[in-house]
mmCIF file of C-alpha atoms in Angstrom:
data_model
loop_
_atom_site.group_PDB
_atom_site.id
_atom_site.type_symbol
_atom_site.label_atom_id
_atom_site.label_comp_id
_atom_site.label_asym_id
_atom_site.label_seq_id
_atom_site.Cartn_x
_atom_site.Cartn_y
_atom_site.Cartn_z
ATOM 1 C CA MET O 1 -43.555 -41.292 -198.446
ATOM 2 C CA SER O 2 -45.547 -38.726 -200.285
ATOM 3 C CA ILE O 3 -43.172 -37.319 -203.430
ATOM 4 C CA SER O 4 -43.831 -33.681 -203.669
ATOM 5 C CA ALA O 5 -44.771 -31.922 -207.194
ATOM 6 C CA ASP O 6 -41.990 -29.703 -206.342
ATOM 7 C CA GLN O 7 -39.424 -32.724 -205.914
ATOM 8 C CA VAL O 8 -39.844 -34.384 -209.211
ATOM 9 C CA LYS O 9 -39.589 -30.208 -210.498
ATOM 10 C CA LYS O 10 -36.153 -29.418 -209.441
ATOM 11 C CA LEU O 11 -35.105 -34.001 -210.034
ATOM 12 C CA ARG O 12 -35.718 -33.250 -213.579
ATOM 13 C CA GLU O 13 -34.218 -29.301 -213.447
ATOM 14 C CA ILE O 14 -30.718 -31.772 -211.728
ATOM 15 C CA THR O 15 -31.236 -34.545 -214.517
ATOM 16 C CA GLY O 16 -33.076 -33.905 -217.564
ATOM 17 C CA VAL O 17 -34.858 -36.893 -217.387
ATOM 18 C CA GLY O 18 -38.634 -37.894 -217.758
ATOM 19 C CA LEU O 19 -41.313 -37.661 -214.670
ATOM 20 C CA MET O 20 -42.208 -41.099 -214.271
ATOM 21 C CA GLU O 21 -38.527 -41.807 -214.000
ATOM 22 C CA CYS O 22 -37.924 -39.158 -211.598
ATOM 23 C CA LYS O 23 -40.840 -39.912 -209.392
ATOM 24 C CA GLY O 24 -39.814 -43.651 -210.046
ATOM 25 C CA ALA O 25 -36.592 -42.102 -208.179
ATOM 26 C CA LEU O 26 -37.226 -40.550 -205.389
ATOM 27 C CA ALA O 27 -39.686 -42.229 -204.139
ATOM 28 C CA GLU O 28 -37.035 -45.954 -204.421
ATOM 29 C CA ALA O 29 -34.755 -42.439 -202.678
ATOM 30 C CA ASN O 30 -37.340 -41.695 -199.893
ATOM 31 C CA GLY O 31 -37.775 -38.481 -200.454
ATOM 32 C CA ASP O 32 -33.413 -38.152 -201.313
ATOM 33 C CA LEU O 33 -33.088 -35.457 -204.072
ATOM 34 C CA ASP O 34 -28.293 -36.851 -204.018
ATOM 35 C CA GLN O 35 -29.650 -40.480 -203.777
ATOM 36 C CA ALA O 36 -32.176 -40.318 -206.362
ATOM 37 C CA VAL O 37 -29.578 -38.277 -208.995
ATOM 38 C CA THR O 38 -27.421 -41.185 -208.004
ATOM 39 C CA ILE O 39 -30.389 -43.958 -208.756
ATOM 40 C CA LEU O 40 -30.936 -41.988 -212.038
ATOM 41 C CA ARG O 41 -26.713 -41.962 -212.517
ATOM 42 C CA LYS O 42 -26.753 -45.512 -212.495
ATOM 43 C CA LYS O 43 -29.286 -46.424 -214.839
ATOM 44 C CA GLY O 44 -27.569 -43.982 -216.809
ATOM 45 C CA LEU O 45 -30.220 -42.050 -217.669
ATOM 46 C CA ALA O 46 -29.451 -38.896 -216.222
ATOM 47 C CA SER O 47 -26.398 -37.024 -218.074
ATOM 48 C CA LEU O 48 -24.479 -34.980 -216.003
ATOM 49 C CA ALA O 49 -21.978 -37.340 -214.454
ATOM 50 C CA LYS O 50 -20.457 -36.444 -217.878
ATOM 51 C CA LYS O 51 -20.238 -32.762 -217.985
ATOM 52 C CA ALA O 52 -19.307 -33.454 -214.330
ATOM 53 C CA GLY O 53 -15.502 -34.574 -214.916
ATOM 54 C CA ARG O 54 -15.312 -31.497 -217.283
ATOM 55 C CA ALA O 55 -12.626 -28.883 -217.221
ATOM 56 C CA THR O 56 -14.063 -25.608 -215.409
ATOM 57 C CA LYS O 57 -10.864 -23.294 -216.406
ATOM 58 C CA GLU O 58 -13.204 -20.415 -216.670
ATOM 59 C CA GLY O 59 -15.662 -18.269 -214.610
ATOM 60 C CA LEU O 60 -16.050 -16.179 -212.057
ATOM 61 C CA ILE O 61 -14.431 -14.424 -208.795
ATOM 62 C CA GLY O 62 -17.333 -13.291 -206.879
ATOM 63 C CA SER O 63 -17.655 -11.071 -203.538
ATOM 64 C CA TYR O 64 -20.202 -10.358 -201.493
ATOM 65 C CA VAL O 65 -20.381 -7.546 -198.363
ATOM 66 C CA HIS O 66 -23.239 -8.191 -195.509
ATOM 67 C CA ASN O 67 -23.758 -4.311 -193.997
ATOM 68 C CA GLY O 68 -19.967 -3.850 -194.142
ATOM 69 C CA LYS O 69 -19.255 -6.612 -191.440
ATOM 70 C CA ILE O 70 -19.935 -10.289 -192.763
ATOM 71 C CA GLY O 71 -17.894 -10.402 -196.482
ATOM 72 C CA VAL O 72 -16.750 -13.212 -198.888
ATOM 73 C CA LEU O 73 -15.432 -13.700 -201.828
ATOM 74 C CA VAL O 74 -16.163 -17.430 -203.980
ATOM 75 C CA GLU O 75 -14.313 -18.405 -207.464
ATOM 76 C CA VAL O 76 -16.913 -20.605 -209.550
ATOM 77 C CA ASN O 77 -15.351 -21.738 -212.547
ATOM 78 C CA CYS O 78 -17.235 -23.284 -215.602
ATOM 79 C CA GLU O 79 -15.666 -23.881 -218.455
ATOM 80 C CA SER O 80 -16.216 -21.802 -220.723
ATOM 81 C CA ASP O 81 -16.166 -17.541 -220.563
ATOM 82 C CA PHE O 82 -18.980 -17.542 -222.704
ATOM 83 C CA VAL O 83 -21.146 -18.440 -219.581
ATOM 84 C CA ALA O 84 -18.938 -16.613 -216.990
ATOM 85 C CA ARG O 85 -20.704 -13.729 -218.384
ATOM 86 C CA ASN O 86 -23.691 -15.262 -219.498
ATOM 87 C CA SER O 87 -26.410 -13.132 -216.646
ATOM 88 C CA GLU O 88 -28.133 -17.439 -214.880
ATOM 89 C CA PHE O 89 -24.337 -18.306 -213.622
ATOM 90 C CA GLN O 90 -22.948 -14.354 -212.839
ATOM 91 C CA THR O 91 -26.925 -15.220 -210.092
ATOM 92 C CA LEU O 92 -25.287 -17.848 -209.199
ATOM 93 C CA VAL O 93 -22.294 -16.903 -208.030
ATOM 94 C CA LYS O 94 -24.298 -14.624 -206.294
ATOM 95 C CA ASP O 95 -26.373 -16.163 -204.798
ATOM 96 C CA ILE O 96 -23.439 -18.432 -203.306
ATOM 97 C CA ALA O 97 -21.563 -15.418 -202.194
ATOM 98 C CA MET O 98 -24.285 -14.553 -200.318
ATOM 99 C CA HIS O 99 -25.425 -17.942 -198.430
ATOM 100 C CA ILE O 100 -21.999 -18.493 -197.881
ATOM 101 C CA ALA O 101 -22.083 -15.032 -195.535
ATOM 102 C CA ALA O 102 -25.184 -15.715 -193.892
ATOM 103 C CA SER O 103 -24.531 -19.599 -193.105
ATOM 104 C CA ASP O 104 -20.606 -19.671 -192.587
ATOM 105 C CA PRO O 105 -19.258 -23.221 -194.051
ATOM 106 C CA ARG O 106 -15.764 -24.002 -193.259
ATOM 107 C CA PHE O 107 -15.423 -26.125 -196.196
ATOM 108 C CA VAL O 108 -16.313 -26.365 -199.645
ATOM 109 C CA ARG O 109 -16.868 -30.084 -200.135
ATOM 110 C CA ARG O 110 -16.230 -33.223 -197.256
ATOM 111 C CA GLU O 111 -12.884 -33.491 -199.075
ATOM 112 C CA ASP O 112 -11.447 -31.136 -197.237
ATOM 113 C CA VAL O 113 -12.434 -31.549 -193.518
ATOM 114 C CA THR O 114 -8.806 -31.884 -192.666
ATOM 115 C CA GLU O 115 -8.189 -34.823 -191.471
ATOM 116 C CA ASP O 116 -7.339 -33.202 -188.024
ATOM 117 C CA VAL O 117 -11.170 -32.010 -187.796
ATOM 118 C CA LEU O 118 -12.637 -34.796 -188.514
ATOM 119 C CA ALA O 119 -10.689 -37.185 -186.151
ATOM 120 C CA LYS O 120 -11.858 -34.519 -182.902
ATOM 121 C CA GLU O 121 -15.307 -34.857 -184.042
ATOM 122 C CA ARG O 122 -15.332 -39.113 -184.473
ATOM 123 C CA GLU O 123 -13.998 -39.310 -180.706
ATOM 124 C CA ILE O 124 -17.325 -36.094 -179.474
ATOM 125 C CA TYR O 125 -19.151 -38.714 -181.359
ATOM 126 C CA LYS O 126 -18.144 -41.558 -179.748
ATOM 127 C CA GLU O 127 -17.636 -40.406 -176.026
ATOM 128 C CA GLN O 128 -21.615 -39.046 -176.301
ATOM 129 C CA ALA O 129 -22.838 -41.615 -178.062
ATOM 130 C CA ARG O 130 -21.083 -44.402 -175.547
ATOM 131 C CA ALA O 131 -22.345 -42.095 -172.639
ATOM 132 C CA THR O 132 -26.221 -43.766 -173.765
ATOM 133 C CA GLY O 133 -24.894 -47.273 -173.381
ATOM 134 C CA LYS O 134 -26.311 -48.528 -176.432
ATOM 135 C CA PRO O 135 -24.695 -51.737 -177.926
ATOM 136 C CA ASP O 136 -21.612 -50.568 -180.200
ATOM 137 C CA ASN O 137 -23.046 -51.377 -183.610
ATOM 138 C CA ILE O 138 -25.929 -49.189 -182.367
ATOM 139 C CA LEU O 139 -23.122 -46.972 -181.689
ATOM 140 C CA ASP O 140 -22.088 -47.019 -184.749
ATOM 141 C CA LYS O 141 -24.835 -46.057 -186.384
ATOM 142 C CA MET O 142 -24.978 -42.847 -183.983
ATOM 143 C CA VAL O 143 -22.220 -41.937 -185.081
ATOM 144 C CA GLU O 144 -21.884 -42.096 -188.423
ATOM 145 C CA GLY O 145 -25.447 -40.090 -188.222
ATOM 146 C CA ARG O 146 -23.512 -37.824 -186.380
ATOM 147 C CA MET O 147 -20.796 -37.387 -188.828
ATOM 148 C CA SER O 148 -24.143 -36.175 -191.656
ATOM 149 C CA LYS O 149 -24.791 -33.940 -189.909
ATOM 150 C CA PHE O 150 -21.041 -32.246 -189.019
ATOM 151 C CA TYR O 151 -20.916 -32.405 -192.696
ATOM 152 C CA ALA O 152 -24.443 -30.873 -193.273
ATOM 153 C CA GLU O 153 -23.726 -28.058 -191.448
ATOM 154 C CA THR O 154 -19.773 -27.183 -192.070
ATOM 155 C CA CYS O 155 -20.225 -28.229 -195.750
ATOM 156 C CA LEU O 156 -20.895 -25.388 -198.708
ATOM 157 C CA LEU O 157 -22.105 -28.327 -201.155
ATOM 158 C CA GLU O 158 -24.282 -29.902 -198.180
ATOM 159 C CA GLN O 159 -25.713 -26.875 -196.916
ATOM 160 C CA PRO O 160 -29.459 -26.577 -197.924
ATOM 161 C CA PHE O 161 -29.316 -23.337 -199.760
ATOM 162 C CA VAL O 162 -30.819 -20.834 -197.431
ATOM 163 C CA ARG O 163 -32.487 -19.181 -200.072
ATOM 164 C CA ASP O 164 -34.464 -22.273 -201.366
ATOM 165 C CA PRO O 165 -33.176 -24.702 -198.168
ATOM 166 C CA ASN O 166 -35.408 -27.582 -199.738
ATOM 167 C CA VAL O 167 -32.270 -27.925 -201.783
ATOM 168 C CA THR O 168 -28.306 -28.137 -201.430
ATOM 169 C CA ILE O 169 -25.896 -25.847 -202.951
ATOM 170 C CA LYS O 170 -25.105 -28.975 -204.400
ATOM 171 C CA ASP O 171 -28.414 -30.013 -206.111
ATOM 172 C CA HIS O 172 -28.676 -25.267 -206.429
ATOM 173 C CA ILE O 173 -25.628 -26.165 -208.450
ATOM 174 C CA ALA O 174 -26.736 -29.197 -210.245
ATOM 175 C CA ILE O 175 -29.411 -27.445 -211.583
ATOM 176 C CA HIS O 176 -26.931 -24.903 -212.911
ATOM 177 C CA ILE O 177 -25.291 -26.913 -214.939
ATOM 178 C CA GLN O 178 -28.148 -28.946 -215.961
ATOM 179 C CA LYS O 179 -29.732 -25.841 -217.719
ATOM 180 C CA ILE O 180 -26.562 -23.801 -218.398
ATOM 181 C CA GLY O 181 -24.831 -27.386 -220.452
ATOM 182 C CA GLU O 182 -21.848 -26.978 -218.324
ATOM 183 C CA ASN O 183 -20.027 -28.228 -215.879
ATOM 184 C CA ILE O 184 -19.188 -25.623 -212.715
ATOM 185 C CA GLN O 185 -17.625 -25.795 -209.881
ATOM 186 C CA VAL O 186 -17.408 -24.316 -206.324
ATOM 187 C CA ARG O 187 -12.756 -23.228 -206.549
ATOM 188 C CA ARG O 188 -12.832 -21.990 -203.253
ATOM 189 C CA PHE O 189 -13.863 -19.363 -201.152
ATOM 190 C CA THR O 190 -12.340 -16.566 -197.801
ATOM 191 C CA ARG O 191 -14.767 -15.935 -195.401
ATOM 192 C CA TYR O 192 -14.433 -12.275 -193.440
ATOM 193 C CA LYS O 193 -15.909 -12.116 -190.242
ATOM 194 C CA LEU O 194 -14.927 -8.108 -188.707
ATOM 195 C CA GLY O 195 -12.740 -8.942 -184.933
ATOM 196 C CA ASP O 196 -13.374 -12.176 -185.812
ATOM 197 C CA MET E 1 18.627 17.917 -203.673
ATOM 198 C CA SER E 2 14.916 19.956 -203.821
ATOM 199 C CA ILE E 3 11.951 19.317 -201.540
ATOM 200 C CA SER E 4 8.383 19.664 -203.271
ATOM 201 C CA ALA E 5 5.990 21.702 -202.573
ATOM 202 C CA ASP E 6 3.627 18.439 -202.914
ATOM 203 C CA GLN E 7 5.574 16.017 -200.827
ATOM 204 C CA VAL E 8 5.274 19.744 -197.986
ATOM 205 C CA LYS E 9 1.837 19.457 -198.175
ATOM 206 C CA LYS E 10 1.181 15.740 -197.729
ATOM 207 C CA LEU E 11 4.610 16.118 -194.350
ATOM 208 C CA ARG E 12 1.977 18.125 -193.843
ATOM 209 C CA GLU E 13 -1.939 15.800 -193.767
ATOM 210 C CA ILE E 14 -0.027 13.324 -192.175
ATOM 211 C CA THR E 15 1.695 14.589 -188.796
ATOM 212 C CA GLY E 16 -0.295 17.880 -188.435
ATOM 213 C CA VAL E 17 2.857 19.702 -188.550
ATOM 214 C CA GLY E 18 3.779 23.359 -188.998
ATOM 215 C CA LEU E 19 5.374 24.269 -192.911
ATOM 216 C CA MET E 20 8.683 25.550 -192.056
ATOM 217 C CA GLU E 21 9.401 21.551 -189.208
ATOM 218 C CA CYS E 22 7.780 18.890 -192.024
ATOM 219 C CA LYS E 23 10.587 21.298 -194.657
ATOM 220 C CA GLY E 24 12.874 20.860 -193.065
ATOM 221 C CA ALA E 25 12.279 17.293 -191.312
ATOM 222 C CA LEU E 26 12.499 16.688 -194.954
ATOM 223 C CA ALA E 27 15.629 18.360 -196.137
ATOM 224 C CA GLU E 28 17.005 16.119 -193.164
ATOM 225 C CA ALA E 29 15.004 12.993 -194.802
ATOM 226 C CA ASN E 30 16.134 13.752 -198.069
ATOM 227 C CA GLY E 31 12.294 14.291 -199.269
ATOM 228 C CA ASP E 32 12.101 10.026 -198.074
ATOM 229 C CA LEU E 33 8.143 10.827 -196.309
ATOM 230 C CA ASP E 34 8.216 7.190 -193.671
ATOM 231 C CA GLN E 35 12.213 9.014 -192.662
ATOM 232 C CA ALA E 36 10.510 12.347 -192.476
ATOM 233 C CA VAL E 37 7.647 11.566 -189.981
ATOM 234 C CA THR E 38 9.665 9.633 -188.019
ATOM 235 C CA ILE E 39 11.553 12.460 -187.154
ATOM 236 C CA LEU E 40 8.976 14.670 -186.109
ATOM 237 C CA ARG E 41 8.091 11.898 -183.767
ATOM 238 C CA LYS E 42 11.022 11.924 -182.506
ATOM 239 C CA LYS E 43 11.146 15.930 -182.194
ATOM 240 C CA GLY E 44 7.511 15.500 -180.489
ATOM 241 C CA LEU E 45 6.212 17.112 -182.966
ATOM 242 C CA ALA E 46 3.688 14.689 -184.433
ATOM 243 C CA SER E 47 1.082 13.449 -182.650
ATOM 244 C CA LEU E 48 0.084 10.235 -184.635
ATOM 245 C CA ALA E 49 2.177 7.713 -182.995
ATOM 246 C CA LYS E 50 -0.020 7.928 -179.698
ATOM 247 C CA LYS E 51 -3.742 7.538 -182.064
ATOM 248 C CA ALA E 52 -1.082 4.416 -183.984
ATOM 249 C CA GLY E 53 -1.278 2.828 -180.455
ATOM 250 C CA ARG E 54 -5.245 2.636 -179.997
ATOM 251 C CA ALA E 55 -6.430 -0.731 -179.797
ATOM 252 C CA THR E 56 -8.687 -0.856 -183.933
ATOM 253 C CA LYS E 57 -11.862 -3.151 -182.648
ATOM 254 C CA GLU E 58 -14.739 -1.755 -185.556
ATOM 255 C CA GLY E 59 -14.018 -0.739 -188.986
ATOM 256 C CA LEU E 60 -15.214 -2.285 -192.612
ATOM 257 C CA ILE E 61 -15.110 -5.429 -194.230
ATOM 258 C CA GLY E 62 -13.981 -4.134 -198.619
ATOM 259 C CA SER E 63 -13.887 -6.354 -201.127
ATOM 260 C CA TYR E 64 -12.881 -5.370 -204.920
ATOM 261 C CA VAL E 65 -14.021 -7.665 -207.892
ATOM 262 C CA HIS E 66 -12.116 -6.303 -211.032
ATOM 263 C CA ASN E 67 -13.954 -7.731 -214.225
ATOM 264 C CA GLY E 68 -14.369 -11.113 -212.033
ATOM 265 C CA LYS E 69 -11.638 -12.068 -213.217
ATOM 266 C CA ILE E 70 -9.824 -10.745 -209.648
ATOM 267 C CA GLY E 71 -10.681 -10.508 -206.874
ATOM 268 C CA VAL E 72 -10.067 -9.434 -202.715
ATOM 269 C CA LEU E 73 -11.168 -9.131 -199.372
ATOM 270 C CA VAL E 74 -10.290 -7.085 -197.115
ATOM 271 C CA GLU E 75 -10.797 -5.605 -193.429
ATOM 272 C CA VAL E 76 -9.186 -2.630 -192.630
ATOM 273 C CA ASN E 77 -10.139 -1.933 -188.292
ATOM 274 C CA CYS E 78 -10.504 1.834 -186.981
ATOM 275 C CA GLU E 79 -11.395 2.110 -183.635
ATOM 276 C CA SER E 80 -15.430 3.605 -183.268
ATOM 277 C CA ASP E 81 -18.586 1.510 -185.629
ATOM 278 C CA PHE E 82 -18.948 5.992 -186.518
ATOM 279 C CA VAL E 83 -15.970 6.512 -188.525
ATOM 280 C CA ALA E 84 -16.697 2.778 -190.101
ATOM 281 C CA ARG E 85 -19.535 4.714 -190.697
ATOM 282 C CA ASN E 86 -17.400 7.863 -192.493
ATOM 283 C CA SER E 87 -18.098 8.092 -196.426
ATOM 284 C CA GLU E 88 -14.007 9.209 -196.408
ATOM 285 C CA PHE E 89 -13.385 6.236 -194.496
ATOM 286 C CA GLN E 90 -15.932 4.069 -196.483
ATOM 287 C CA THR E 91 -13.123 5.668 -199.822
ATOM 288 C CA LEU E 92 -10.369 5.100 -197.706
ATOM 289 C CA VAL E 93 -10.814 0.799 -197.313
ATOM 290 C CA LYS E 94 -12.497 0.886 -200.684
ATOM 291 C CA ASP E 95 -9.455 1.626 -202.616
ATOM 292 C CA ILE E 96 -7.159 0.009 -200.436
ATOM 293 C CA ALA E 97 -9.208 -3.170 -202.369
ATOM 294 C CA MET E 98 -8.850 -1.908 -205.704
ATOM 295 C CA HIS E 99 -5.142 -1.141 -204.792
ATOM 296 C CA ILE E 100 -4.374 -5.374 -203.350
ATOM 297 C CA ALA E 101 -6.699 -6.082 -206.841
ATOM 298 C CA ALA E 102 -3.626 -4.156 -209.055
ATOM 299 C CA SER E 103 -0.372 -4.710 -206.773
ATOM 300 C CA ASP E 104 -1.001 -7.698 -205.865
ATOM 301 C CA PRO E 105 1.284 -7.736 -203.107
ATOM 302 C CA ARG E 106 1.937 -10.886 -200.654
ATOM 303 C CA PHE E 107 1.376 -9.769 -197.534
ATOM 304 C CA VAL E 108 0.483 -7.074 -194.839
ATOM 305 C CA ARG E 109 3.052 -5.629 -193.313
ATOM 306 C CA ARG E 110 6.781 -6.662 -193.107
ATOM 307 C CA GLU E 111 6.511 -8.151 -189.528
ATOM 308 C CA ASP E 112 4.210 -10.125 -191.431
ATOM 309 C CA VAL E 113 7.068 -12.243 -193.709
ATOM 310 C CA THR E 114 7.621 -15.392 -193.236
ATOM 311 C CA GLU E 115 10.991 -16.453 -192.037
ATOM 312 C CA ASP E 116 11.736 -18.428 -194.590
ATOM 313 C CA VAL E 117 10.582 -16.615 -197.096
ATOM 314 C CA LEU E 118 12.546 -13.462 -196.381
ATOM 315 C CA ALA E 119 15.649 -17.061 -195.781
ATOM 316 C CA LYS E 120 15.146 -17.704 -199.424
ATOM 317 C CA GLU E 121 15.482 -14.449 -201.159
ATOM 318 C CA ARG E 122 18.208 -13.038 -198.678
ATOM 319 C CA GLU E 123 20.146 -16.081 -199.826
ATOM 320 C CA ILE E 124 19.875 -15.617 -203.257
ATOM 321 C CA TYR E 125 20.088 -11.771 -203.242
ATOM 322 C CA LYS E 126 23.661 -13.399 -201.545
ATOM 323 C CA GLU E 127 24.437 -14.765 -203.908
ATOM 324 C CA GLN E 128 23.738 -12.180 -206.576
ATOM 325 C CA ALA E 129 25.508 -10.147 -204.516
ATOM 326 C CA ARG E 130 28.338 -12.526 -203.968
ATOM 327 C CA ALA E 131 28.406 -12.884 -208.234
ATOM 328 C CA THR E 132 29.737 -9.183 -208.493
ATOM 329 C CA GLY E 133 32.980 -9.676 -206.487
ATOM 330 C CA LYS E 134 32.912 -7.080 -204.686
ATOM 331 C CA PRO E 135 34.456 -6.397 -201.134
ATOM 332 C CA ASP E 136 32.488 -8.252 -198.049
ATOM 333 C CA ASN E 137 31.005 -4.999 -196.377
ATOM 334 C CA ILE E 138 29.709 -3.594 -200.183
ATOM 335 C CA LEU E 139 27.353 -6.465 -200.530
ATOM 336 C CA ASP E 140 26.491 -6.792 -197.530
ATOM 337 C CA LYS E 141 24.521 -3.052 -198.300
ATOM 338 C CA MET E 142 23.321 -4.827 -201.404
ATOM 339 C CA VAL E 143 21.302 -7.265 -200.234
ATOM 340 C CA GLU E 144 19.694 -5.013 -197.406
ATOM 341 C CA GLY E 145 19.436 -2.408 -200.610
ATOM 342 C CA ARG E 146 17.183 -5.581 -201.704
ATOM 343 C CA MET E 147 15.920 -6.442 -199.565
ATOM 344 C CA SER E 148 13.971 -3.160 -199.083
ATOM 345 C CA LYS E 149 13.078 -3.664 -202.411
ATOM 346 C CA PHE E 150 11.934 -6.334 -201.830
ATOM 347 C CA TYR E 151 9.598 -5.064 -199.083
ATOM 348 C CA ALA E 152 8.658 -2.708 -201.352
ATOM 349 C CA GLU E 153 7.679 -5.100 -204.131
ATOM 350 C CA THR E 154 5.397 -7.160 -201.892
ATOM 351 C CA CYS E 155 4.178 -6.443 -198.598
ATOM 352 C CA LEU E 156 0.738 -4.072 -198.830
ATOM 353 C CA LEU E 157 2.424 -0.619 -196.704
ATOM 354 C CA GLU E 158 4.896 -0.476 -198.142
ATOM 355 C CA GLN E 159 3.641 -0.246 -201.720
ATOM 356 C CA PRO E 160 3.489 2.697 -203.790
ATOM 357 C CA PHE E 161 -0.694 3.919 -203.571
ATOM 358 C CA VAL E 162 -1.601 2.822 -207.169
ATOM 359 C CA ARG E 163 -3.247 5.950 -207.208
ATOM 360 C CA ASP E 164 -0.836 8.069 -206.444
ATOM 361 C CA PRO E 165 2.041 6.339 -206.424
ATOM 362 C CA ASN E 166 3.953 9.374 -204.571
ATOM 363 C CA VAL E 167 3.196 7.958 -201.390
ATOM 364 C CA THR E 168 3.365 4.351 -199.732
ATOM 365 C CA ILE E 169 -0.139 2.604 -198.338
ATOM 366 C CA LYS E 170 1.043 3.244 -195.670
ATOM 367 C CA ASP E 171 1.265 6.699 -195.551
ATOM 368 C CA HIS E 172 -1.745 7.257 -197.299
ATOM 369 C CA ILE E 173 -3.195 5.355 -194.191
ATOM 370 C CA ALA E 174 -1.744 7.991 -191.843
ATOM 371 C CA ILE E 175 -3.067 11.329 -193.794
ATOM 372 C CA HIS E 176 -6.920 9.777 -193.013
ATOM 373 C CA ILE E 177 -5.645 8.930 -189.337
ATOM 374 C CA GLN E 178 -5.052 12.776 -189.220
ATOM 375 C CA LYS E 179 -7.609 13.885 -191.223
ATOM 376 C CA ILE E 180 -10.399 11.213 -189.195
ATOM 377 C CA GLY E 181 -8.427 11.317 -185.347
ATOM 378 C CA GLU E 182 -8.519 7.549 -184.729
ATOM 379 C CA ASN E 183 -6.562 4.545 -185.840
ATOM 380 C CA ILE E 184 -6.772 3.095 -188.231
ATOM 381 C CA GLN E 185 -5.179 -0.636 -189.623
ATOM 382 C CA VAL E 186 -5.035 -2.966 -192.089
ATOM 383 C CA ARG E 187 -5.886 -6.119 -190.623
ATOM 384 C CA ARG E 188 -6.466 -8.998 -193.304
ATOM 385 C CA PHE E 189 -6.546 -9.260 -196.997
ATOM 386 C CA THR E 190 -7.203 -12.208 -200.125
ATOM 387 C CA ARG E 191 -6.633 -11.903 -202.752
ATOM 388 C CA TYR E 192 -8.518 -14.272 -205.853
ATOM 389 C CA LYS E 193 -7.221 -14.285 -210.317
ATOM 390 C CA LEU E 194 -9.613 -16.599 -210.821
ATOM 391 C CA GLY E 195 -7.315 -19.574 -211.677
ATOM 392 C CA ASP E 196 -4.307 -19.529 -210.126
#
């Protein structure tokens, strides 16, 4: 598996960790950015986890309306009003609102997916897997694979960012946490489509 | 009760009915604009009711963000995409979004107030009325009076328009229905306050 310079650059932006450690972590994670972040955190190299635990009571309400037909309202929190007024943070909020308009997520994070939705999806994937006639231990893996895909499609933080599909929204936010030096959280969003 | 020229003007804008009929209706309604509209409708003079029944499938999603701390998303429907692109309609949508940011309604119309909220309010007002020790027939009227006030405070369409408190949002929309010649409906709104 070859690790691209771009991936290394992103991992460095997210974690603030040195070049060689980032390359190593990406190789260990087979190029998976989120997993590489986790590896660096476990080694105590990435400082992100500390920031990610800090309280976010300030922030911005952002909006984006596409052509009068699709509208988004989003609340993104940070730690201080100083950062909320920072233009880089404001751009991040605008980008997230624009992304939501384009990608139509249903939840902020996978923890927000309701039990009944989860149960229904899992049931559908189970049926589909069973229809293949493969052995049980394979079926479970197939279902888990489909559930991962479901999260990536429906949860904002796991969606590929429309303006840079190489990173998820979570990664894109992590880059800003590192750059700005404050914890940042998407709290909630609402998306209207005309006539929906 | 004296009827102001401004009230007559508004009633004419809403209904498109002549000066003398409007004066008469306002006198009969003791200056209550909504009631005067109803009187003119019953007489078959106001054409509003016809338009108000027509399907609204087009429209605009509007947004308004105040200082990054309060945000509103609103869907306002009209009959044609042509009207949705009309600048007067667009200003109406912006004004409604701005009004929602300022006045914090909880529902679009009184029919949207949930049963449990209604029951709770009514119970509180009953207790308050009972505490006055007045006779039962007076108590009922006191409760109804308080309920009207509750609707005027919590339902968007019954709130006084912040930019012209002499008219309700319903009246303000009615003026535009008359002017533009299409039915207009507020379908839904969402209001975020930072940290709420």
